[in-house]
Amino acid sequence: MDKQTILASLTPEVVDKFRMAIELGKWPDGRKLTAEQRETCMQAVMVWEHEHLPPAERTGYIHKPVKEDGSVVGAECDVEHEHHYPNMPNPKGAVQPVKFRDK
């Protein structure tokens, strides 16, 4: 299933149900989530959150402290590196790896 198909089928209510199922390990009717269902739910939640929520509201967000000089600790890692998007040839702003030649 591609990203647009997933997004078209998700509503905030469905995403909340997926979050609850992931957290509890079971569906609202009590049936246990399989490993595959859990993985699919997590992927759907992450895709939906990435499209609809600011970073600070997404699952797993970690607040970065601010130094005395006003800079953010770890801000250099906020650049979208190539390894963040392994299936995209060159995401916007991706830093290309340096290739060394054998001598």
Backbone atoms as SQL, in Angstrom:
CREATE TABLE atoms (id INTEGER PRIMARY KEY, chain TEXT, resi INTEGER, resn TEXT, atom TEXT, x REAL, y REAL, z REAL);
INSERT INTO atoms VALUES
  (1, 'A', 1, 'MET', 'N', 0.849, -1.176, 0.000),
  (2, 'A', 1, 'MET', 'CA', 0.000, 0.000, 0.000),
  (3, 'A', 1, 'MET', 'C', 0.894, 1.237, 0.000),
  (4, 'A', 2, 'ASP', 'N', 0.598, 2.192, -0.837),
  (5, 'A', 2, 'ASP', 'CA', 1.427, 3.390, -0.897),
  (6, 'A', 2, 'ASP', 'C', 0.926, 4.447, 0.087),
  (7, 'A', 3, 'LYS', 'N', 1.759, 5.464, 0.269),
  (8, 'A', 3, 'LYS', 'CA', 1.502, 6.506, 1.265),
  (9, 'A', 3, 'LYS', 'C', 0.169, 7.215, 1.028),
  (10, 'A', 4, 'GLN', 'N', -0.137, 7.575, -0.204),
  (11, 'A', 4, 'GLN', 'CA', -1.369, 8.318, -0.488),
  (12, 'A', 4, 'GLN', 'C', -2.614, 7.475, -0.226),
  (13, 'A', 5, 'THR', 'N', -2.546, 6.181, -0.508),
  (14, 'A', 5, 'THR', 'CA', -3.674, 5.290, -0.239),
  (15, 'A', 5, 'THR', 'C', -3.918, 5.190, 1.255),
  (16, 'A', 6, 'ILE', 'N', -2.836, 5.070, 2.018),
  (17, 'A', 6, 'ILE', 'CA', -2.954, 5.004, 3.476),
  (18, 'A', 6, 'ILE', 'C', -3.572, 6.294, 4.011),
  (19, 'A', 7, 'LEU', 'N', -3.037, 7.431, 3.578),
  (20, 'A', 7, 'LEU', 'CA', -3.532, 8.722, 4.073),
  (21, 'A', 7, 'LEU', 'C', -4.999, 8.940, 3.741),
  (22, 'A', 8, 'ALA', 'N', -5.410, 8.511, 2.558),
  (23, 'A', 8, 'ALA', 'CA', -6.802, 8.706, 2.140),
  (24, 'A', 8, 'ALA', 'C', -7.767, 7.906, 3.003),
  (25, 'A', 9, 'SER', 'N', -7.302, 6.799, 3.574),
  (26, 'A', 9, 'SER', 'CA', -8.192, 5.951, 4.359),
  (27, 'A', 9, 'SER', 'C', -8.160, 6.237, 5.859),
  (28, 'A', 10, 'LEU', 'N', -7.271, 7.113, 6.284),
  (29, 'A', 10, 'LEU', 'CA', -7.131, 7.378, 7.720),
  (30, 'A', 10, 'LEU', 'C', -7.862, 8.644, 8.142),
  (31, 'A', 11, 'THR', 'N', -8.520, 8.544, 9.279),
  (32, 'A', 11, 'THR', 'CA', -9.137, 9.706, 9.917),
  (33, 'A', 11, 'THR', 'C', -8.498, 9.822, 11.298),
  (34, 'A', 12, 'PRO', 'N', -8.621, 10.968, 11.958),
  (35, 'A', 12, 'PRO', 'CA', -8.081, 11.085, 13.319),
  (36, 'A', 12, 'PRO', 'C', -8.642, 10.009, 14.261),
  (37, 'A', 13, 'GLU', 'N', -9.899, 9.635, 14.078),
  (38, 'A', 13, 'GLU', 'CA', -10.509, 8.611, 14.932),
  (39, 'A', 13, 'GLU', 'C', -9.858, 7.247, 14.707),
  (40, 'A', 14, 'VAL', 'N', -9.597, 6.903, 13.454),
  (41, 'A', 14, 'VAL', 'CA', -8.951, 5.620, 13.139),
  (42, 'A', 14, 'VAL', 'C', -7.533, 5.606, 13.701),
  (43, 'A', 15, 'VAL', 'N', -6.823, 6.709, 13.549),
  (44, 'A', 15, 'VAL', 'CA', -5.458, 6.802, 14.070),
  (45, 'A', 15, 'VAL', 'C', -5.466, 6.627, 15.588),
  (46, 'A', 16, 'ASP', 'N', -6.421, 7.236, 16.274),
  (47, 'A', 16, 'ASP', 'CA', -6.529, 7.059, 17.730),
  (48, 'A', 16, 'ASP', 'C', -6.784, 5.593, 18.096),
  (49, 'A', 17, 'LYS', 'N', -7.629, 4.915, 17.318),
  (50, 'A', 17, 'LYS', 'CA', -7.893, 3.494, 17.575),
  (51, 'A', 17, 'LYS', 'C', -6.627, 2.661, 17.348),
  (52, 'A', 18, 'PHE', 'N', -5.869, 2.999, 16.318),
  (53, 'A', 18, 'PHE', 'CA', -4.611, 2.293, 16.062),
  (54, 'A', 18, 'PHE', 'C', -3.632, 2.523, 17.214),
  (55, 'A', 19, 'ARG', 'N', -3.533, 3.772, 17.687),
  (56, 'A', 19, 'ARG', 'CA', -2.636, 4.067, 18.812),
  (57, 'A', 19, 'ARG', 'C', -3.007, 3.245, 20.047),
  (58, 'A', 20, 'MET', 'N', -4.292, 3.195, 20.341),
  (59, 'A', 20, 'MET', 'CA', -4.768, 2.446, 21.500),
  (60, 'A', 20, 'MET', 'C', -4.481, 0.955, 21.331),
  (61, 'A', 21, 'ALA', 'N', -4.720, 0.432, 20.132),
  (62, 'A', 21, 'ALA', 'CA', -4.458, -0.986, 19.868),
  (63, 'A', 21, 'ALA', 'C', -2.972, -1.296, 20.024),
  (64, 'A', 22, 'ILE', 'N', -2.117, -0.411, 19.546),
  (65, 'A', 22, 'ILE', 'CA', -0.671, -0.599, 19.686),
  (66, 'A', 22, 'ILE', 'C', -0.290, -0.597, 21.163),
  (67, 'A', 23, 'GLU', 'N', -0.823, 0.359, 21.898),
  (68, 'A', 23, 'GLU', 'CA', -0.495, 0.501, 23.316),
  (69, 'A', 23, 'GLU', 'C', -0.959, -0.706, 24.140),
  (70, 'A', 24, 'LEU', 'N', -2.180, -1.162, 23.884),
  (71, 'A', 24, 'LEU', 'CA', -2.740, -2.257, 24.667),
  (72, 'A', 24, 'LEU', 'C', -2.379, -3.644, 24.123),
  (73, 'A', 25, 'GLY', 'N', -2.029, -3.682, 22.834),
  (74, 'A', 25, 'GLY', 'CA', -1.712, -4.968, 22.217),
  (75, 'A', 25, 'GLY', 'C', -2.941, -5.746, 21.794),
  (76, 'A', 26, 'LYS', 'N', -4.093, -5.047, 21.772),
  (77, 'A', 26, 'LYS', 'CA', -5.324, -5.721, 21.353),
  (78, 'A', 26, 'LYS', 'C', -6.285, -4.707, 20.746),
  (79, 'A', 27, 'TRP', 'N', -7.228, -5.230, 19.969),
  (80, 'A', 27, 'TRP', 'CA', -8.249, -4.411, 19.341),
  (81, 'A', 27, 'TRP', 'C', -9.325, -4.066, 20.378),
  (82, 'A', 28, 'PRO', 'N', -10.184, -3.079, 20.089),
  (83, 'A', 28, 'PRO', 'CA', -11.238, -2.718, 21.052),
  (84, 'A', 28, 'PRO', 'C', -12.134, -3.893, 21.453),
  (85, 'A', 29, 'ASP', 'N', -12.290, -4.887, 20.566),
  (86, 'A', 29, 'ASP', 'CA', -13.134, -6.034, 20.904),
  (87, 'A', 29, 'ASP', 'C', -12.395, -7.115, 21.696),
  (88, 'A', 30, 'GLY', 'N', -11.130, -6.854, 22.032),
  (89, 'A', 30, 'GLY', 'CA', -10.371, -7.777, 22.866),
  (90, 'A', 30, 'GLY', 'C', -9.450, -8.730, 22.125),
  (91, 'A', 31, 'ARG', 'N', -9.593, -8.815, 20.785),
  (92, 'A', 31, 'ARG', 'CA', -8.705, -9.704, 20.034),
  (93, 'A', 31, 'ARG', 'C', -7.280, -9.171, 20.057),
  (94, 'A', 32, 'LYS', 'N', -6.315, -10.066, 20.228),
  (95, 'A', 32, 'LYS', 'CA', -4.912, -9.687, 20.294),
  (96, 'A', 32, 'LYS', 'C', -4.393, -9.280, 18.907),
  (97, 'A', 33, 'LEU', 'N', -3.570, -8.223, 18.864),
  (98, 'A', 33, 'LEU', 'CA', -2.927, -7.809, 17.617),
  (99, 'A', 33, 'LEU', 'C', -1.841, -8.810, 17.263),
  (100, 'A', 34, 'THR', 'N', -1.747, -9.144, 15.992),
  (101, 'A', 34, 'THR', 'CA', -0.623, -9.961, 15.552),
  (102, 'A', 34, 'THR', 'C', 0.571, -9.026, 15.364),
  (103, 'A', 35, 'ALA', 'N', 1.750, -9.579, 15.245),
  (104, 'A', 35, 'ALA', 'CA', 2.951, -8.762, 15.017),
  (105, 'A', 35, 'ALA', 'C', 2.813, -7.960, 13.732),
  (106, 'A', 36, 'GLU', 'N', 2.242, -8.565, 12.707),
  (107, 'A', 36, 'GLU', 'CA', 2.061, -7.878, 11.429),
  (108, 'A', 36, 'GLU', 'C', 1.067, -6.725, 11.556),
  (109, 'A', 37, 'GLN', 'N', -0.030, -6.945, 12.288),
  (110, 'A', 37, 'GLN', 'CA', -1.020, -5.882, 12.498),
  (111, 'A', 37, 'GLN', 'C', -0.417, -4.729, 13.278),
  (112, 'A', 38, 'ARG', 'N', 0.365, -5.051, 14.284),
  (113, 'A', 38, 'ARG', 'CA', 1.009, -4.010, 15.091),
  (114, 'A', 38, 'ARG', 'C', 1.940, -3.164, 14.235),
  (115, 'A', 39, 'GLU', 'N', 2.739, -3.829, 13.405),
  (116, 'A', 39, 'GLU', 'CA', 3.668, -3.113, 12.525),
  (117, 'A', 39, 'GLU', 'C', 2.919, -2.231, 11.531),
  (118, 'A', 40, 'THR', 'N', 1.844, -2.767, 10.956),
  (119, 'A', 40, 'THR', 'CA', 1.050, -1.994, 9.989),
  (120, 'A', 40, 'THR', 'C', 0.415, -0.788, 10.663),
  (121, 'A', 41, 'CYS', 'N', -0.124, -0.966, 11.858),
  (122, 'A', 41, 'CYS', 'CA', -0.732, 0.147, 12.595),
  (123, 'A', 41, 'CYS', 'C', 0.308, 1.222, 12.904),
  (124, 'A', 42, 'MET', 'N', 1.495, 0.797, 13.339),
  (125, 'A', 42, 'MET', 'CA', 2.547, 1.767, 13.655),
  (126, 'A', 42, 'MET', 'C', 2.951, 2.559, 12.416),
  (127, 'A', 43, 'GLN', 'N', 3.089, 1.873, 11.282),
  (128, 'A', 43, 'GLN', 'CA', 3.451, 2.574, 10.052),
  (129, 'A', 43, 'GLN', 'C', 2.368, 3.570, 9.652),
  (130, 'A', 44, 'ALA', 'N', 1.116, 3.153, 9.751),
  (131, 'A', 44, 'ALA', 'CA', 0.011, 4.042, 9.385),
  (132, 'A', 44, 'ALA', 'C', -0.026, 5.267, 10.292),
  (133, 'A', 45, 'VAL', 'N', 0.161, 5.077, 11.593),
  (134, 'A', 45, 'VAL', 'CA', 0.176, 6.201, 12.535),
  (135, 'A', 45, 'VAL', 'C', 1.326, 7.150, 12.214),
  (136, 'A', 46, 'MET', 'N', 2.498, 6.607, 11.947),
  (137, 'A', 46, 'MET', 'CA', 3.656, 7.467, 11.655),
  (138, 'A', 46, 'MET', 'C', 3.455, 8.263, 10.377),
  (139, 'A', 47, 'VAL', 'N', 2.913, 7.634, 9.336),
  (140, 'A', 47, 'VAL', 'CA', 2.663, 8.338, 8.071),
  (141, 'A', 47, 'VAL', 'C', 1.636, 9.439, 8.290),
  (142, 'A', 48, 'TRP', 'N', 0.548, 9.118, 8.993),
  (143, 'A', 48, 'TRP', 'CA', -0.492, 10.111, 9.234),
  (144, 'A', 48, 'TRP', 'C', 0.050, 11.285, 10.052),
  (145, 'A', 49, 'GLU', 'N', 0.777, 10.979, 11.128),
  (146, 'A', 49, 'GLU', 'CA', 1.322, 12.044, 11.973),
  (147, 'A', 49, 'GLU', 'C', 2.292, 12.927, 11.204),
  (148, 'A', 50, 'HIS', 'N', 3.112, 12.327, 10.352),
  (149, 'A', 50, 'HIS', 'CA', 4.085, 13.100, 9.575),
  (150, 'A', 50, 'HIS', 'C', 3.385, 14.103, 8.659),
  (151, 'A', 51, 'GLU', 'N', 2.224, 13.735, 8.145),
  (152, 'A', 51, 'GLU', 'CA', 1.487, 14.613, 7.233),
  (153, 'A', 51, 'GLU', 'C', 0.599, 15.627, 7.941),
  (154, 'A', 52, 'HIS', 'N', 0.138, 15.295, 9.152),
  (155, 'A', 52, 'HIS', 'CA', -0.890, 16.127, 9.788),
  (156, 'A', 52, 'HIS', 'C', -0.480, 16.820, 11.086),
  (157, 'A', 53, 'LEU', 'N', 0.624, 16.433, 11.677),
  (158, 'A', 53, 'LEU', 'CA', 1.013, 17.023, 12.958),
  (159, 'A', 53, 'LEU', 'C', 2.384, 17.667, 12.887),
  (160, 'A', 54, 'PRO', 'N', 2.579, 18.738, 13.646),
  (161, 'A', 54, 'PRO', 'CA', 3.921, 19.311, 13.733),
  (162, 'A', 54, 'PRO', 'C', 4.831, 18.341, 14.500),
  (163, 'A', 55, 'PRO', 'N', 6.128, 18.406, 14.283),
  (164, 'A', 55, 'PRO', 'CA', 7.046, 17.456, 14.928),
  (165, 'A', 55, 'PRO', 'C', 6.845, 17.303, 16.432),
  (166, 'A', 56, 'ALA', 'N', 6.601, 18.389, 17.143),
  (167, 'A', 56, 'ALA', 'CA', 6.484, 18.319, 18.607),
  (168, 'A', 56, 'ALA', 'C', 5.264, 17.520, 19.071),
  (169, 'A', 57, 'GLU', 'N', 4.289, 17.278, 18.182),
  (170, 'A', 57, 'GLU', 'CA', 3.082, 16.544, 18.564),
  (171, 'A', 57, 'GLU', 'C', 3.099, 15.093, 18.095),
  (172, 'A', 58, 'ARG', 'N', 4.155, 14.690, 17.386),
  (173, 'A', 58, 'ARG', 'CA', 4.225, 13.323, 16.858),
  (174, 'A', 58, 'ARG', 'C', 4.674, 12.338, 17.925),
  (175, 'A', 59, 'THR', 'N', 4.230, 11.099, 17.781),
  (176, 'A', 59, 'THR', 'CA', 4.643, 10.031, 18.677),
  (177, 'A', 59, 'THR', 'C', 6.161, 9.913, 18.662),
  (178, 'A', 60, 'GLY', 'N', 6.749, 9.837, 19.847),
  (179, 'A', 60, 'GLY', 'CA', 8.195, 9.657, 19.945),
  (180, 'A', 60, 'GLY', 'C', 9.003, 10.938, 19.929),
  (181, 'A', 61, 'TYR', 'N', 8.329, 12.094, 19.859),
  (182, 'A', 61, 'TYR', 'CA', 9.058, 13.365, 19.832),
  (183, 'A', 61, 'TYR', 'C', 9.865, 13.538, 21.115),
  (184, 'A', 62, 'ILE', 'N', 11.094, 13.974, 20.955),
  (185, 'A', 62, 'ILE', 'CA', 11.957, 14.249, 22.104),
  (186, 'A', 62, 'ILE', 'C', 12.344, 15.720, 22.051),
  (187, 'A', 63, 'HIS', 'N', 11.967, 16.443, 23.086),
  (188, 'A', 63, 'HIS', 'CA', 12.299, 17.861, 23.169),
  (189, 'A', 63, 'HIS', 'C', 13.806, 18.027, 23.307),
  (190, 'A', 64, 'LYS', 'N', 14.379, 18.931, 22.531),
  (191, 'A', 64, 'LYS', 'CA', 15.810, 19.191, 22.602),
  (192, 'A', 64, 'LYS', 'C', 16.052, 20.435, 23.452),
  (193, 'A', 65, 'PRO', 'N', 16.959, 20.343, 24.404),
  (194, 'A', 65, 'PRO', 'CA', 17.241, 21.501, 25.258),
  (195, 'A', 65, 'PRO', 'C', 17.926, 22.623, 24.473),
  (196, 'A', 66, 'VAL', 'N', 17.784, 23.832, 24.995),
  (197, 'A', 66, 'VAL', 'CA', 18.402, 25.011, 24.383),
  (198, 'A', 66, 'VAL', 'C', 19.612, 25.409, 25.224),
  (199, 'A', 67, 'LYS', 'N', 20.722, 25.647, 24.532),
  (200, 'A', 67, 'LYS', 'CA', 21.950, 26.068, 25.216),
  (201, 'A', 67, 'LYS', 'C', 21.827, 27.526, 25.650),
  (202, 'A', 68, 'GLU', 'N', 22.768, 27.959, 26.488),
  (203, 'A', 68, 'GLU', 'CA', 22.754, 29.350, 26.958),
  (204, 'A', 68, 'GLU', 'C', 22.868, 30.350, 25.815),
  (205, 'A', 69, 'ASP', 'N', 23.558, 29.946, 24.728),
  (206, 'A', 69, 'ASP', 'CA', 23.726, 30.860, 23.597),
  (207, 'A', 69, 'ASP', 'C', 22.502, 30.890, 22.675),
  (208, 'A', 70, 'GLY', 'N', 21.462, 30.133, 23.024),
  (209, 'A', 70, 'GLY', 'CA', 20.229, 30.137, 22.246),
  (210, 'A', 70, 'GLY', 'C', 20.158, 29.046, 21.196),
  (211, 'A', 71, 'SER', 'N', 21.250, 28.342, 20.955),
  (212, 'A', 71, 'SER', 'CA', 21.225, 27.270, 19.956),
  (213, 'A', 71, 'SER', 'C', 20.609, 26.009, 20.562),
  (214, 'A', 72, 'VAL', 'N', 20.077, 25.176, 19.708),
  (215, 'A', 72, 'VAL', 'CA', 19.405, 23.953, 20.141),
  (216, 'A', 72, 'VAL', 'C', 20.394, 22.799, 20.118),
  (217, 'A', 73, 'VAL', 'N', 20.427, 22.043, 21.198),
  (218, 'A', 73, 'VAL', 'CA', 21.296, 20.880, 21.275),
  (219, 'A', 73, 'VAL', 'C', 20.821, 19.859, 20.244),
  (220, 'A', 74, 'GLY', 'N', 21.723, 19.406, 19.370),
  (221, 'A', 74, 'GLY', 'CA', 21.386, 18.408, 18.360),
  (222, 'A', 74, 'GLY', 'C', 20.735, 18.960, 17.114),
  (223, 'A', 75, 'ALA', 'N', 20.714, 20.276, 16.932),
  (224, 'A', 75, 'ALA', 'CA', 20.067, 20.871, 15.760),
  (225, 'A', 75, 'ALA', 'C', 20.710, 20.414, 14.459),
  (226, 'A', 76, 'GLU', 'N', 21.994, 20.095, 14.505),
  (227, 'A', 76, 'GLU', 'CA', 22.680, 19.648, 13.292),
  (228, 'A', 76, 'GLU', 'C', 22.106, 18.325, 12.777),
  (229, 'A', 77, 'CYS', 'N', 21.417, 17.587, 13.610),
  (230, 'A', 77, 'CYS', 'CA', 20.810, 16.325, 13.187),
  (231, 'A', 77, 'CYS', 'C', 19.408, 16.528, 12.626),
  (232, 'A', 78, 'ASP', 'N', 18.905, 17.744, 12.631),
  (233, 'A', 78, 'ASP', 'CA', 17.582, 17.994, 12.087),
  (234, 'A', 78, 'ASP', 'C', 17.581, 18.082, 10.570),
  (235, 'A', 79, 'VAL', 'N', 18.757, 18.103, 9.967),
  (236, 'A', 79, 'VAL', 'CA', 18.855, 18.100, 8.511),
  (237, 'A', 79, 'VAL', 'C', 18.362, 16.739, 8.031),
  (238, 'A', 80, 'GLU', 'N', 17.574, 16.728, 6.984),
  (239, 'A', 80, 'GLU', 'CA', 17.040, 15.464, 6.490),
  (240, 'A', 80, 'GLU', 'C', 18.111, 14.738, 5.690),
  (241, 'A', 81, 'HIS', 'N', 18.761, 13.825, 6.351),
  (242, 'A', 81, 'HIS', 'CA', 19.844, 13.062, 5.738),
  (243, 'A', 81, 'HIS', 'C', 19.292, 11.943, 4.867),
  (244, 'A', 82, 'GLU', 'N', 20.108, 11.489, 3.958),
  (245, 'A', 82, 'GLU', 'CA', 19.731, 10.419, 3.054),
  (246, 'A', 82, 'GLU', 'C', 19.273, 9.169, 3.811),
  (247, 'A', 83, 'HIS', 'N', 19.921, 8.849, 4.944),
  (248, 'A', 83, 'HIS', 'CA', 19.565, 7.628, 5.660),
  (249, 'A', 83, 'HIS', 'C', 18.181, 7.694, 6.318),
  (250, 'A', 84, 'HIS', 'N', 17.582, 8.885, 6.385),
  (251, 'A', 84, 'HIS', 'CA', 16.225, 8.996, 6.922),
  (252, 'A', 84, 'HIS', 'C', 15.189, 8.517, 5.915),
  (253, 'A', 85, 'TYR', 'N', 15.543, 8.537, 4.637),
  (254, 'A', 85, 'TYR', 'CA', 14.627, 8.181, 3.565),
  (255, 'A', 85, 'TYR', 'C', 15.311, 7.194, 2.618),
  (256, 'A', 86, 'PRO', 'N', 15.490, 5.951, 3.044),
  (257, 'A', 86, 'PRO', 'CA', 16.237, 4.998, 2.240),
  (258, 'A', 86, 'PRO', 'C', 15.597, 4.664, 0.894),
  (259, 'A', 87, 'ASN', 'N', 14.297, 4.903, 0.731),
  (260, 'A', 87, 'ASN', 'CA', 13.628, 4.552, -0.526),
  (261, 'A', 87, 'ASN', 'C', 13.523, 5.709, -1.504),
  (262, 'A', 88, 'MET', 'N', 14.037, 6.868, -1.124),
  (263, 'A', 88, 'MET', 'CA', 13.992, 8.023, -2.012),
  (264, 'A', 88, 'MET', 'C', 15.388, 8.276, -2.564),
  (265, 'A', 89, 'PRO', 'N', 15.487, 8.572, -3.857),
  (266, 'A', 89, 'PRO', 'CA', 16.814, 8.756, -4.455),
  (267, 'A', 89, 'PRO', 'C', 17.580, 9.940, -3.874),
  (268, 'A', 90, 'ASN', 'N', 16.944, 11.071, -3.639),
  (269, 'A', 90, 'ASN', 'CA', 17.626, 12.223, -3.082),
  (270, 'A', 90, 'ASN', 'C', 16.600, 13.180, -2.494),
  (271, 'A', 91, 'PRO', 'N', 16.220, 12.957, -1.232),
  (272, 'A', 91, 'PRO', 'CA', 15.229, 13.845, -0.624),
  (273, 'A', 91, 'PRO', 'C', 15.749, 15.274, -0.532),
  (274, 'A', 92, 'LYS', 'N', 14.827, 16.201, -0.507),
  (275, 'A', 92, 'LYS', 'CA', 15.183, 17.618, -0.430),
  (276, 'A', 92, 'LYS', 'C', 16.087, 17.868, 0.772),
  (277, 'A', 93, 'GLY', 'N', 17.246, 18.454, 0.518),
  (278, 'A', 93, 'GLY', 'CA', 18.163, 18.803, 1.585),
  (279, 'A', 93, 'GLY', 'C', 19.026, 17.668, 2.073),
  (280, 'A', 94, 'ALA', 'N', 18.930, 16.500, 1.423),
  (281, 'A', 94, 'ALA', 'CA', 19.727, 15.359, 1.880),
  (282, 'A', 94, 'ALA', 'C', 21.202, 15.610, 1.635),
  (283, 'A', 95, 'VAL', 'N', 21.969, 15.239, 2.601),
  (284, 'A', 95, 'VAL', 'CA', 23.417, 15.354, 2.474),
  (285, 'A', 95, 'VAL', 'C', 23.908, 14.101, 1.768),
  (286, 'A', 96, 'GLN', 'N', 24.608, 14.287, 0.668),
  (287, 'A', 96, 'GLN', 'CA', 25.098, 13.145, -0.087),
  (288, 'A', 96, 'GLN', 'C', 26.368, 12.605, 0.561),
  (289, 'A', 97, 'PRO', 'N', 26.489, 11.278, 0.649),
  (290, 'A', 97, 'PRO', 'CA', 27.683, 10.706, 1.263),
  (291, 'A', 97, 'PRO', 'C', 28.924, 10.979, 0.415),
  (292, 'A', 98, 'VAL', 'N', 30.033, 11.108, 1.102),
  (293, 'A', 98, 'VAL', 'CA', 31.303, 11.320, 0.407),
  (294, 'A', 98, 'VAL', 'C', 31.804, 9.967, -0.074),
  (295, 'A', 99, 'LYS', 'N', 32.179, 9.890, -1.344),
  (296, 'A', 99, 'LYS', 'CA', 32.704, 8.647, -1.879),
  (297, 'A', 99, 'LYS', 'C', 34.214, 8.783, -2.035),
  (298, 'A', 100, 'PHE', 'N', 34.907, 7.843, -1.448),
  (299, 'A', 100, 'PHE', 'CA', 36.355, 7.848, -1.510),
  (300, 'A', 100, 'PHE', 'C', 36.828, 6.936, -2.617),
  (301, 'A', 101, 'ARG', 'N', 37.910, 7.320, -3.246),
  (302, 'A', 101, 'ARG', 'CA', 38.504, 6.481, -4.281),
  (303, 'A', 101, 'ARG', 'C', 39.644, 5.683, -3.697),
  (304, 'A', 102, 'ASP', 'N', 39.760, 4.444, -4.151),
  (305, 'A', 102, 'ASP', 'CA', 40.903, 3.650, -3.750),
  (306, 'A', 102, 'ASP', 'C', 42.133, 4.140, -4.495),
  (307, 'A', 103, 'LYS', 'N', 43.251, 4.201, -3.803),
  (308, 'A', 103, 'LYS', 'CA', 44.484, 4.664, -4.455),
  (309, 'A', 103, 'LYS', 'C', 45.276, 3.510, -4.975);
